[in-house]
mmCIF file of C-alpha atoms in Angstrom:
data_model
loop_
_atom_site.group_PDB
_atom_site.id
_atom_site.type_symbol
_atom_site.label_atom_id
_atom_site.label_comp_id
_atom_site.label_asym_id
_atom_site.label_seq_id
_atom_site.Cartn_x
_atom_site.Cartn_y
_atom_site.Cartn_z
ATOM 1 C CA MET A 1356 -49.410 36.474 33.419
ATOM 2 C CA ARG A 1357 -47.402 36.636 30.248
ATOM 3 C CA LEU A 1358 -44.661 34.489 31.789
ATOM 4 C CA ALA A 1359 -47.219 31.915 32.833
ATOM 5 C CA ARG A 1360 -48.505 31.757 29.267
ATOM 6 C CA VAL A 1361 -45.007 31.221 27.875
ATOM 7 C CA LEU A 1362 -44.340 28.510 30.434
ATOM 8 C CA LEU A 1363 -47.565 26.805 29.477
ATOM 9 C CA VAL A 1364 -46.608 26.792 25.789
ATOM 10 C CA VAL A 1365 -43.143 25.399 26.597
ATOM 11 C CA LEU A 1366 -44.677 22.714 28.807
ATOM 12 C CA LEU A 1367 -47.145 21.786 26.106
ATOM 13 C CA PHE A 1368 -44.456 21.456 23.437
ATOM 14 C CA SER A 1369 -42.130 19.484 25.658
ATOM 15 C CA SER A 1370 -44.870 17.050 26.602
ATOM 16 C CA MET A 1371 -45.730 16.672 22.913
ATOM 17 C CA ALA A 1372 -42.098 15.936 22.110
ATOM 18 C CA ALA A 1373 -41.879 13.381 24.889
ATOM 19 C CA ALA A 1374 -45.020 11.674 23.697
ATOM 20 C CA TYR A 1375 -43.817 11.624 20.103
ATOM 21 C CA THR A 1376 -41.812 8.570 19.207
ATOM 22 C CA ILE A 1377 -40.209 8.060 15.839
ATOM 23 C CA PRO A 1378 -41.123 4.646 14.525
ATOM 24 C CA LEU A 1379 -37.798 2.995 13.803
ATOM 25 C CA PRO A 1380 -37.532 0.429 11.037
ATOM 26 C CA THR A 1381 -37.487 -2.943 12.761
ATOM 27 C CA PHE A 1382 -35.770 -6.097 11.622
ATOM 28 C CA TYR A 1383 -35.728 -9.688 12.790
ATOM 29 C CA PRO A 1384 -32.928 -12.245 12.516
ATOM 30 C CA THR A 1385 -32.678 -13.815 9.051
ATOM 31 C CA GLU A 1386 -33.734 -10.519 7.484
ATOM 32 C CA THR A 1387 -31.284 -8.131 5.807
ATOM 33 C CA TYR A 1388 -30.951 -4.417 6.364
ATOM 34 C CA HIS A 1389 -30.682 -2.723 2.958
ATOM 35 C CA LYS A 1390 -30.003 0.975 2.833
ATOM 36 C CA THR A 1391 -28.053 3.502 0.802
ATOM 37 C CA LEU A 1392 -26.862 6.528 2.736
ATOM 38 C CA THR A 1393 -25.551 9.674 1.121
ATOM 39 C CA VAL A 1394 -22.875 11.965 2.476
ATOM 40 C CA HIS A 1395 -21.622 15.198 0.942
ATOM 41 C CA SER A 1396 -18.059 16.368 1.062
ATOM 42 C CA ILE A 1397 -17.488 19.662 2.830
ATOM 43 C CA GLU A 1398 -14.185 20.287 1.044
ATOM 44 C CA ASP A 1399 -12.129 19.485 -2.050
ATOM 45 C CA ALA A 1400 -9.360 16.951 -1.500
ATOM 46 C CA ASN A 1401 -7.082 14.699 -3.527
ATOM 47 C CA ALA A 1402 -5.350 11.515 -2.423
ATOM 48 C CA ASP A 1403 -1.547 11.678 -2.466
ATOM 49 C CA LYS A 1404 0.118 8.313 -2.112
ATOM 50 C CA ASP A 1405 3.543 9.435 -3.300
ATOM 51 C CA TYR A 1406 5.318 9.217 0.018
ATOM 52 C CA SER A 1407 8.745 10.085 -1.389
ATOM 53 C CA ASP A 1408 8.303 13.717 -0.362
ATOM 54 C CA GLY A 1409 7.494 12.686 3.197
ATOM 55 C CA LYS A 1410 3.784 13.487 2.966
ATOM 56 C CA VAL A 1411 0.725 11.394 2.159
ATOM 57 C CA THR A 1412 -3.023 11.926 2.024
ATOM 58 C CA TYR A 1413 -5.587 9.159 1.987
ATOM 59 C CA LEU A 1414 -9.316 9.565 1.439
ATOM 60 C CA TYR A 1415 -11.872 7.053 2.614
ATOM 61 C CA LEU A 1416 -15.609 6.625 2.461
ATOM 62 C CA LEU A 1417 -16.289 5.076 5.825
ATOM 63 C CA HIS A 1418 -19.184 2.640 6.318
ATOM 64 C CA LEU A 1419 -19.938 1.870 9.953
ATOM 65 C CA VAL A 1420 -22.612 0.069 11.946
ATOM 66 C CA TYR A 1421 -22.519 0.264 15.738
ATOM 67 C CA SER A 1422 -24.915 -0.935 18.396
ATOM 68 C CA TYR A 1423 -26.445 1.735 20.625
ATOM 69 C CA PRO A 1424 -25.839 2.436 23.460
ATOM 70 C CA SER A 1425 -23.352 -0.416 23.989
ATOM 71 C CA ALA A 1426 -21.073 0.965 21.189
ATOM 72 C CA GLU A 1427 -20.086 -2.402 19.767
ATOM 73 C CA LYS A 1428 -18.904 -2.442 16.190
ATOM 74 C CA VAL A 1429 -21.032 -4.655 13.982
ATOM 75 C CA PHE A 1430 -19.678 -3.700 10.593
ATOM 76 C CA SER A 1431 -17.039 -1.440 9.089
ATOM 77 C CA LYS A 1432 -15.741 -0.885 5.597
ATOM 78 C CA TYR A 1433 -13.265 1.628 4.178
ATOM 79 C CA GLU A 1434 -13.689 2.505 0.547
ATOM 80 C CA GLU A 1435 -10.597 4.293 -0.711
ATOM 81 C CA LEU A 1436 -11.192 7.334 -2.940
ATOM 82 C CA GLU A 1437 -8.811 9.164 -5.224
ATOM 83 C CA SER A 1438 -10.456 12.548 -4.819
ATOM 84 C CA VAL A 1439 -13.527 14.248 -3.376
ATOM 85 C CA ARG A 1440 -15.215 17.455 -4.424
ATOM 86 C CA LYS A 1441 -17.013 19.892 -2.182
ATOM 87 C CA GLY A 1442 -20.778 19.414 -2.289
ATOM 88 C CA TYR A 1443 -20.632 16.153 -4.239
ATOM 89 C CA ALA A 1444 -22.652 13.204 -2.971
ATOM 90 C CA TYR A 1445 -20.960 9.928 -2.038
ATOM 91 C CA LYS A 1446 -23.004 6.849 -1.362
ATOM 92 C CA CYS A 1447 -22.580 4.014 1.131
ATOM 93 C CA ARG A 1448 -24.585 0.908 0.316
ATOM 94 C CA PHE A 1449 -25.354 -1.313 3.268
ATOM 95 C CA ASN A 1450 -26.568 -4.895 2.973
ATOM 96 C CA LEU A 1451 -26.311 -6.112 6.520
ATOM 97 C CA PRO A 1452 -27.649 -9.569 7.408
ATOM 98 C CA ILE A 1453 -29.357 -9.475 10.795
ATOM 99 C CA THR A 1454 -27.965 -12.231 12.971
ATOM 100 C CA ARG A 1455 -29.504 -13.995 15.956
ATOM 101 C CA GLU A 1456 -26.999 -12.313 18.252
ATOM 102 C CA MET A 1457 -28.252 -8.844 17.360
ATOM 103 C CA SER A 1458 -30.817 -7.037 19.462
ATOM 104 C CA GLY A 1459 -31.702 -3.431 20.239
ATOM 105 C CA LYS A 1460 -30.841 -0.262 18.338
ATOM 106 C CA TYR A 1461 -28.143 0.150 15.700
ATOM 107 C CA LEU A 1462 -26.567 3.256 14.320
ATOM 108 C CA VAL A 1463 -25.622 3.187 10.628
ATOM 109 C CA MET A 1464 -23.062 5.763 9.548
ATOM 110 C CA CYS A 1465 -21.570 6.903 6.273
ATOM 111 C CA THR A 1466 -18.925 9.598 6.251
ATOM 112 C CA LEU A 1467 -15.808 10.867 4.499
ATOM 113 C CA ILE A 1468 -12.438 10.720 6.206
ATOM 114 C CA LYS A 1469 -9.214 12.447 5.207
ATOM 115 C CA ILE A 1470 -6.037 10.974 6.708
ATOM 116 C CA THR A 1471 -2.781 12.874 6.380
ATOM 117 C CA GLY A 1472 0.658 11.528 7.203
ATOM 118 C CA ASN A 1473 4.000 13.276 7.685
ATOM 119 C CA VAL A 1474 7.345 11.663 8.230
ATOM 120 C CA ASP A 1475 9.637 12.693 11.042
ATOM 121 C CA ILE A 1476 13.019 12.822 9.325
ATOM 122 C CA ASN A 1477 14.929 12.481 12.567
ATOM 123 C CA THR A 1478 13.229 9.293 13.707
ATOM 124 C CA GLY A 1479 11.940 8.010 10.371
ATOM 125 C CA THR A 1480 8.469 7.442 11.773
ATOM 126 C CA TRP A 1481 5.218 8.472 10.182
ATOM 127 C CA ASN A 1482 2.727 10.547 12.139
ATOM 128 C CA PHE A 1483 -0.893 10.489 11.073
ATOM 129 C CA GLY A 1484 -3.800 12.805 11.654
ATOM 130 C CA TRP A 1485 -7.355 12.651 10.403
ATOM 131 C CA LYS A 1486 -10.355 14.821 9.750
ATOM 132 C CA ASN A 1487 -14.013 14.217 9.052
ATOM 133 C CA ILE A 1488 -14.828 15.922 5.757
ATOM 134 C CA GLY A 1489 -18.391 14.630 5.371
ATOM 135 C CA ASP A 1490 -21.602 16.344 6.370
ATOM 136 C CA ASP A 1491 -23.955 14.825 8.945
ATOM 137 C CA ASN A 1492 -26.546 13.431 6.551
ATOM 138 C CA GLY A 1493 -25.163 9.906 6.215
ATOM 139 C CA VAL A 1494 -26.805 8.361 9.251
ATOM 140 C CA ASP A 1495 -29.653 5.995 10.003
ATOM 141 C CA VAL A 1496 -31.016 4.100 12.993
ATOM 142 C CA PHE A 1497 -32.780 0.754 12.991
ATOM 143 C CA LYS A 1498 -34.016 -1.670 15.576
ATOM 144 C CA VAL A 1499 -33.622 -5.405 15.867
ATOM 145 C CA LYS A 1500 -36.136 -7.521 17.729
ATOM 146 C CA LYS A 1501 -35.665 -11.078 18.826
ATOM 147 C CA ILE A 1502 -38.088 -13.543 17.309
ATOM 148 C CA PRO A 1503 -40.710 -14.186 20.034
ATOM 149 C CA ARG A 1504 -40.700 -17.596 21.695
ATOM 150 C CA PRO A 1505 -43.489 -19.814 20.296
ATOM 151 C CA PRO A 1506 -46.249 -20.770 22.764
ATOM 152 C CA GLN A 1507 -45.603 -24.059 24.550
ATOM 153 C CA PRO A 1508 -48.287 -26.713 23.968
ATOM 154 C CA ASN A 1509 -50.153 -27.334 27.266
ATOM 155 C CA ILE A 1510 -49.862 -31.130 27.549
ATOM 156 C CA ILE A 1511 -51.772 -31.519 30.830
ATOM 157 C CA ALA A 1512 -54.749 -29.551 29.517
ATOM 158 C CA ARG A 1513 -54.691 -31.687 26.386
ATOM 159 C CA ILE A 1514 -54.671 -34.944 28.429
ATOM 160 C CA ILE A 1515 -57.578 -33.718 30.567
ATOM 161 C CA GLU A 1516 -59.461 -32.810 27.409
ATOM 162 C CA ILE A 1517 -58.853 -36.272 25.956
ATOM 163 C CA LEU A 1518 -59.981 -37.929 29.218
ATOM 164 C CA VAL A 1519 -63.147 -35.767 29.435
ATOM 165 C CA ASN A 1520 -64.017 -36.610 25.861
ATOM 166 C CA PHE A 1521 -63.383 -40.295 26.593
ATOM 167 C CA PHE A 1522 -65.681 -40.322 29.650
ATOM 168 C CA LYS A 1523 -68.290 -38.334 27.772
ATOM 169 C CA SER A 1524 -68.339 -40.943 25.031
ATOM 170 C CA MET A 1525 -68.481 -43.742 27.686
ATOM 171 C CA LEU A 1526 -71.519 -42.138 29.302
ATOM 172 C CA GLY A 1527 -73.164 -41.955 25.954
ATOM 173 C CA GLY A 1528 -72.872 -38.206 25.629
ATOM 174 C CA MET B 470 59.481 18.095 -25.239
ATOM 175 C CA LYS B 471 59.525 14.343 -25.565
ATOM 176 C CA VAL B 472 59.756 14.058 -21.800
ATOM 177 C CA VAL B 473 56.673 16.242 -21.329
ATOM 178 C CA VAL B 474 54.672 14.267 -23.878
ATOM 179 C CA PHE B 475 55.819 11.047 -22.303
ATOM 180 C CA ALA B 476 54.879 12.316 -18.830
ATOM 181 C CA VAL B 477 51.426 13.412 -19.978
ATOM 182 C CA LEU B 478 50.792 10.109 -21.691
ATOM 183 C CA PHE B 479 52.039 8.196 -18.696
ATOM 184 C CA LEU B 480 49.797 10.168 -16.359
ATOM 185 C CA ALA B 481 46.817 9.718 -18.657
ATOM 186 C CA THR B 482 47.431 5.990 -18.770
ATOM 187 C CA ILE B 483 47.640 5.774 -14.994
ATOM 188 C CA LEU B 484 44.428 7.751 -14.548
ATOM 189 C CA TYR B 485 42.661 5.713 -17.196
ATOM 190 C CA HIS B 486 43.494 2.456 -15.504
ATOM 191 C CA ALA B 487 42.623 3.802 -12.116
ATOM 192 C CA PHE B 488 39.182 4.979 -13.065
ATOM 193 C CA HIS B 489 38.249 3.081 -16.164
ATOM 194 C CA PRO B 490 37.012 -0.203 -14.734
ATOM 195 C CA LEU B 491 33.471 -0.123 -13.551
ATOM 196 C CA MET B 492 32.285 3.397 -13.683
ATOM 197 C CA SER B 493 28.694 3.156 -12.729
ATOM 198 C CA ASN B 494 26.321 5.966 -12.102
ATOM 199 C CA MET B 495 23.169 5.316 -10.266
ATOM 200 C CA SER B 496 19.817 7.028 -10.413
ATOM 201 C CA ILE B 497 17.212 6.383 -7.808
ATOM 202 C CA ASP B 498 13.655 6.477 -8.959
ATOM 203 C CA TYR B 499 10.454 6.379 -6.965
ATOM 204 C CA ASN B 500 10.118 2.620 -6.925
ATOM 205 C CA LYS B 501 13.253 1.295 -8.527
ATOM 206 C CA ILE B 502 16.969 1.800 -8.693
ATOM 207 C CA THR B 503 18.589 2.116 -12.072
ATOM 208 C CA PHE B 504 22.275 2.267 -12.601
ATOM 209 C CA LYS B 505 24.381 2.361 -15.644
ATOM 210 C CA TYR B 506 27.198 -0.079 -15.620
ATOM 211 C CA THR B 507 30.154 0.379 -17.863
ATOM 212 C CA CYS B 508 32.989 -2.069 -18.143
ATOM 213 C CA ALA B 509 33.444 -5.045 -15.900
ATOM 214 C CA GLY B 510 35.456 -5.918 -12.892
ATOM 215 C CA GLU B 511 36.100 -9.317 -14.345
ATOM 216 C CA SER B 512 34.775 -10.824 -17.484
ATOM 217 C CA ARG B 513 35.009 -14.153 -19.180
ATOM 218 C CA SER B 514 33.453 -15.907 -22.082
ATOM 219 C CA VAL B 515 31.626 -19.137 -21.616
ATOM 220 C CA PRO B 516 30.815 -21.751 -24.242
ATOM 221 C CA ALA B 517 29.098 -20.123 -27.147
ATOM 222 C CA ALA B 518 25.351 -19.751 -26.889
ATOM 223 C CA SER B 519 25.111 -20.787 -30.502
ATOM 224 C CA ARG B 520 27.406 -21.001 -33.499
ATOM 225 C CA ASP B 521 27.002 -17.306 -34.209
ATOM 226 C CA THR B 522 26.764 -15.888 -30.723
ATOM 227 C CA VAL B 523 28.869 -15.803 -27.623
ATOM 228 C CA LYS B 524 27.830 -15.738 -23.986
ATOM 229 C CA MET B 525 29.878 -13.527 -21.710
ATOM 230 C CA LYS B 526 29.808 -13.069 -17.994
ATOM 231 C CA TYR B 527 30.632 -9.772 -16.377
ATOM 232 C CA GLU B 528 31.199 -9.620 -12.694
ATOM 233 C CA MET B 529 30.004 -6.426 -11.107
ATOM 234 C CA VAL B 530 32.514 -5.755 -8.401
ATOM 235 C CA PRO B 531 32.493 -3.005 -5.826
ATOM 236 C CA ASN B 532 34.662 -0.101 -6.564
ATOM 237 C CA ARG B 533 34.596 3.422 -5.728
ATOM 238 C CA PRO B 534 31.561 5.141 -7.173
ATOM 239 C CA LEU B 535 30.958 7.299 -4.163
ATOM 240 C CA GLU B 536 27.542 8.321 -5.393
ATOM 241 C CA GLU B 537 26.145 4.844 -4.760
ATOM 242 C CA TYR B 538 24.010 5.853 -1.844
ATOM 243 C CA VAL B 539 21.076 3.571 -1.297
ATOM 244 C CA PRO B 540 17.966 4.607 0.618
ATOM 245 C CA ALA B 541 18.046 1.612 2.886
ATOM 246 C CA ASN B 542 19.985 0.186 5.711
ATOM 247 C CA PRO B 543 21.460 -3.308 5.838
ATOM 248 C CA GLU B 544 18.363 -4.581 7.668
ATOM 249 C CA THR B 545 15.857 -3.280 5.158
ATOM 250 C CA LEU B 546 17.553 -4.235 1.934
ATOM 251 C CA ASP B 547 14.860 -6.817 1.296
ATOM 252 C CA GLN B 548 12.734 -3.968 0.009
ATOM 253 C CA TYR B 549 14.642 -4.307 -3.239
ATOM 254 C CA SER B 550 13.499 -7.013 -5.563
ATOM 255 C CA PHE B 551 16.829 -8.515 -6.524
ATOM 256 C CA GLU B 552 15.304 -11.541 -8.186
ATOM 257 C CA ASN B 553 13.338 -9.314 -10.543
ATOM 258 C CA ALA B 554 16.269 -7.157 -11.575
ATOM 259 C CA VAL B 555 16.549 -6.634 -15.313
ATOM 260 C CA CYS B 556 19.253 -5.324 -17.552
ATOM 261 C CA SER B 557 19.619 -4.019 -21.029
ATOM 262 C CA VAL B 558 22.903 -3.792 -22.843
ATOM 263 C CA GLU B 559 23.829 -0.811 -24.968
ATOM 264 C CA SER B 560 27.234 -1.883 -26.174
ATOM 265 C CA VAL B 561 29.709 -4.659 -25.667
ATOM 266 C CA GLU B 562 33.266 -5.014 -26.829
ATOM 267 C CA ALA B 563 35.549 -8.022 -26.900
ATOM 268 C CA LYS B 564 39.027 -8.817 -28.012
ATOM 269 C CA VAL B 565 38.724 -11.602 -30.511
ATOM 270 C CA LYS B 566 41.182 -13.496 -32.620
ATOM 271 C CA PHE B 567 40.382 -13.477 -36.287
ATOM 272 C CA LYS B 568 41.463 -16.440 -38.340
ATOM 273 C CA ASP B 569 43.582 -14.349 -40.616
ATOM 274 C CA LYS B 570 44.169 -10.981 -38.938
ATOM 275 C CA GLY B 571 45.184 -11.841 -35.407
ATOM 276 C CA TRP B 572 43.797 -10.192 -32.237
ATOM 277 C CA LYS B 573 41.560 -7.173 -32.467
ATOM 278 C CA VAL B 574 39.111 -5.425 -30.144
ATOM 279 C CA VAL B 575 35.764 -5.244 -31.887
ATOM 280 C CA ARG B 576 32.351 -4.027 -31.006
ATOM 281 C CA LEU B 577 29.858 -6.888 -30.884
ATOM 282 C CA GLU B 578 26.172 -6.646 -31.520
ATOM 283 C CA PRO B 579 24.344 -7.269 -28.237
ATOM 284 C CA VAL B 580 21.547 -9.824 -28.291
ATOM 285 C CA SER B 581 20.418 -10.131 -24.693
ATOM 286 C CA CYS B 582 21.307 -9.297 -21.128
ATOM 287 C CA SER B 583 20.287 -10.961 -17.903
ATOM 288 C CA VAL B 584 21.139 -10.526 -14.247
ATOM 289 C CA THR B 585 22.308 -13.843 -12.868
ATOM 290 C CA LYS B 586 23.344 -12.689 -9.398
ATOM 291 C CA LEU B 587 22.771 -9.520 -7.459
ATOM 292 C CA TRP B 588 23.229 -8.296 -3.948
ATOM 293 C CA TYR B 589 24.100 -5.233 -1.970
ATOM 294 C CA GLU B 590 26.874 -4.688 0.460
ATOM 295 C CA CYS B 591 26.201 -1.741 2.695
ATOM 296 C CA TYR B 592 28.795 -0.118 4.886
ATOM 297 C CA THR B 593 28.649 3.333 6.328
ATOM 298 C CA LYS B 594 25.731 5.631 6.851
ATOM 299 C CA ALA B 595 25.564 8.650 4.594
ATOM 300 C CA PRO B 596 26.518 11.894 6.266
ATOM 301 C CA ASN B 597 23.386 13.441 4.856
ATOM 302 C CA PRO B 598 20.182 11.458 4.126
ATOM 303 C CA GLY B 599 19.523 13.780 1.203
ATOM 304 C CA MET B 600 22.269 11.975 -0.702
ATOM 305 C CA CYS B 601 19.773 9.201 -1.359
ATOM 306 C CA ASN B 602 17.334 11.639 -3.002
ATOM 307 C CA TYR B 603 14.256 9.728 -1.920
ATOM 308 C CA TYR B 604 15.433 9.122 1.556
ATOM 309 C CA PHE B 605 12.019 8.492 3.027
ATOM 310 C CA PHE B 606 11.960 4.965 1.662
ATOM 311 C CA ALA B 607 13.563 3.351 4.636
ATOM 312 C CA GLY B 608 12.551 5.710 7.334
ATOM 313 C CA GLY B 609 15.217 8.279 6.654
ATOM 314 C CA GLU B 610 18.076 5.807 6.375
ATOM 315 C CA CYS B 611 20.655 6.362 3.692
ATOM 316 C CA TYR B 612 23.670 4.113 3.427
ATOM 317 C CA ARG B 613 26.664 3.811 1.226
ATOM 318 C CA CYS B 614 26.267 0.490 -0.479
ATOM 319 C CA ASN B 615 27.990 -1.416 -3.200
ATOM 320 C CA ILE B 616 26.096 -3.416 -5.715
ATOM 321 C CA ARG B 617 27.613 -6.736 -6.578
ATOM 322 C CA GLY B 618 26.452 -9.305 -9.018
ATOM 323 C CA GLU B 619 26.906 -10.907 -12.359
ATOM 324 C CA LEU B 620 25.520 -10.054 -15.758
ATOM 325 C CA GLU B 621 25.238 -12.501 -18.584
ATOM 326 C CA ILE B 622 25.427 -10.993 -22.025
ATOM 327 C CA VAL B 623 24.795 -12.732 -25.297
ATOM 328 C CA ALA B 624 26.320 -11.013 -28.295
ATOM 329 C CA LYS B 625 26.508 -11.720 -31.980
ATOM 330 C CA LEU B 626 29.910 -12.694 -33.338
ATOM 331 C CA PRO B 627 31.576 -11.296 -36.380
ATOM 332 C CA GLU B 628 32.586 -13.748 -39.083
ATOM 333 C CA ASN B 629 35.966 -15.358 -39.479
ATOM 334 C CA ILE B 630 36.926 -15.636 -35.837
ATOM 335 C CA ARG B 631 38.149 -18.484 -33.722
ATOM 336 C CA LEU B 632 35.438 -19.263 -31.213
ATOM 337 C CA ASP B 633 37.810 -20.197 -28.425
ATOM 338 C CA ASP B 634 39.600 -16.895 -28.516
ATOM 339 C CA ILE B 635 37.152 -14.320 -27.288
ATOM 340 C CA LYS B 636 38.104 -12.101 -24.391
ATOM 341 C CA PRO B 637 35.270 -9.882 -23.187
ATOM 342 C CA ARG B 638 36.297 -6.320 -22.556
ATOM 343 C CA SER B 639 34.144 -3.304 -22.025
ATOM 344 C CA LEU B 640 30.463 -3.267 -21.465
ATOM 345 C CA SER B 641 27.759 -0.676 -21.188
ATOM 346 C CA ALA B 642 24.590 -1.944 -19.608
ATOM 347 C CA THR B 643 21.729 -0.577 -17.553
ATOM 348 C CA VAL B 644 20.557 -2.570 -14.573
ATOM 349 C CA THR B 645 17.206 -1.839 -13.008
ATOM 350 C CA ILE B 646 16.287 -3.176 -9.605
ATOM 351 C CA PRO B 647 12.612 -2.844 -8.782
ATOM 352 C CA ARG B 648 11.631 -1.897 -5.303
ATOM 353 C CA HIS B 649 8.671 -3.250 -3.368
ATOM 354 C CA PHE B 650 6.179 -0.447 -3.293
ATOM 355 C CA GLN B 651 5.332 0.011 0.344
ATOM 356 C CA PRO B 652 3.654 3.258 1.232
ATOM 357 C CA PRO B 653 3.342 3.895 4.947
ATOM 358 C CA LYS B 654 0.554 1.948 6.563
ATOM 359 C CA ILE B 655 -2.125 3.551 8.646
ATOM 360 C CA PRO B 656 -1.788 2.107 12.141
ATOM 361 C CA GLY B 657 -4.654 -0.002 13.487
ATOM 362 C CA ASN B 658 -5.176 2.185 16.537
ATOM 363 C CA LEU B 659 -5.843 5.179 14.296
ATOM 364 C CA TRP B 660 -8.710 3.301 12.655
ATOM 365 C CA GLU B 661 -10.133 2.495 16.092
ATOM 366 C CA HIS B 662 -9.839 6.154 17.046
ATOM 367 C CA ILE B 663 -11.595 7.222 13.838
ATOM 368 C CA GLU B 664 -14.417 4.726 14.295
ATOM 369 C CA PHE B 665 -15.087 5.633 17.915
ATOM 370 C CA ASN B 666 -14.968 9.346 17.241
ATOM 371 C CA THR B 667 -17.339 8.972 14.301
ATOM 372 C CA TYR B 668 -19.752 7.020 16.500
ATOM 373 C CA PHE B 669 -19.689 9.657 19.252
ATOM 374 C CA HIS B 670 -19.998 12.446 16.717
ATOM 375 C CA PHE B 671 -23.206 10.976 15.328
ATOM 376 C CA ILE B 672 -24.852 9.988 18.612
ATOM 377 C CA ASN B 673 -24.412 13.541 19.844
ATOM 378 C CA LEU B 674 -26.236 15.038 16.884
ATOM 379 C CA PRO B 675 -29.403 16.735 18.196
ATOM 380 C CA SER B 676 -31.300 15.515 15.139
ATOM 381 C CA LEU B 677 -30.590 11.922 16.114
ATOM 382 C CA ASN B 678 -31.508 12.191 19.779
ATOM 383 C CA LEU B 679 -35.181 11.462 19.337
ATOM 384 C CA ALA B 680 -34.555 8.399 17.217
ATOM 385 C CA LEU B 681 -31.978 6.949 19.572
ATOM 386 C CA ASN B 682 -33.963 7.607 22.714
ATOM 387 C CA SER B 683 -37.388 6.642 21.452
#
């Protein structure tokens, strides 16, 4: 009996979740998506571009817009930073013109990336690694709809209407 | 006793002439090479720059300074900005003929210094890349190179000398060769990797599921 009650509650909540849809901001071509996303650094880091010791560190604030689910890149920008501090907020400002080719859902992302490089003395090549040092707050989703096709004027109906009116006037109506 | 003194003097003279010309010592900085250049391989005076000054050319010729290790290999020498090399002169001496006193080596007052020609000649690879100090510049390559070129010095003349009789002698100058600052570039495929991974990271966030699948 108790199990049945629990199952009923779970069923109720799941059906509520399924029925609930988040209204996504919707844009049409010719409009512009404006948004500022904020990401917080999860660690302290400093850029180190002095490569003479065989080590470098680069910090970037990454701006990205991808289509979903087709995963096509629409926009990307790398803003180089000299340092980041744990807990500090970093902002990505997006001003994305919506083009006629766009349609569907788009994922907007703002995050912090730390890239480290080390030289291999034997080969002289640089090897790079990277790490995401931003939290997960810098994200947004929006939708793009195509502009609906305008209704076609019904020429035949218009001709019939003109003819009916003409005959009506002829018959003295 | 006289023999010993004579032998010592003779030996000193031999050593002086063997090592005196062109003793340069080079220091390699982060983005430039600076070397101090003393004395010249060959020097000559050219028509006077003005009535009171003389223009002298000093040829920088290769000779032994074994410490001239350059963090480059012959293929990557273009990283050095030869055309933007600069020099400053600390002292310059010339043997000049005075109208009344005959020949004398005198110290001239330097006015200017310019690098008219400059190039490297690289030969063997250094046994140890650490000899270049900053050996990461050219991907770990360190070569023994000679720097060749020509410096043009303008110096002020003392009074009462015959202008045609000036023989440049020793020189102390510092030549600085800037290097193109080229930190290692992040490869394009790493950016692609970062972008894709960021995308998949975000679409897998549970908090975003409802929005993406609505």
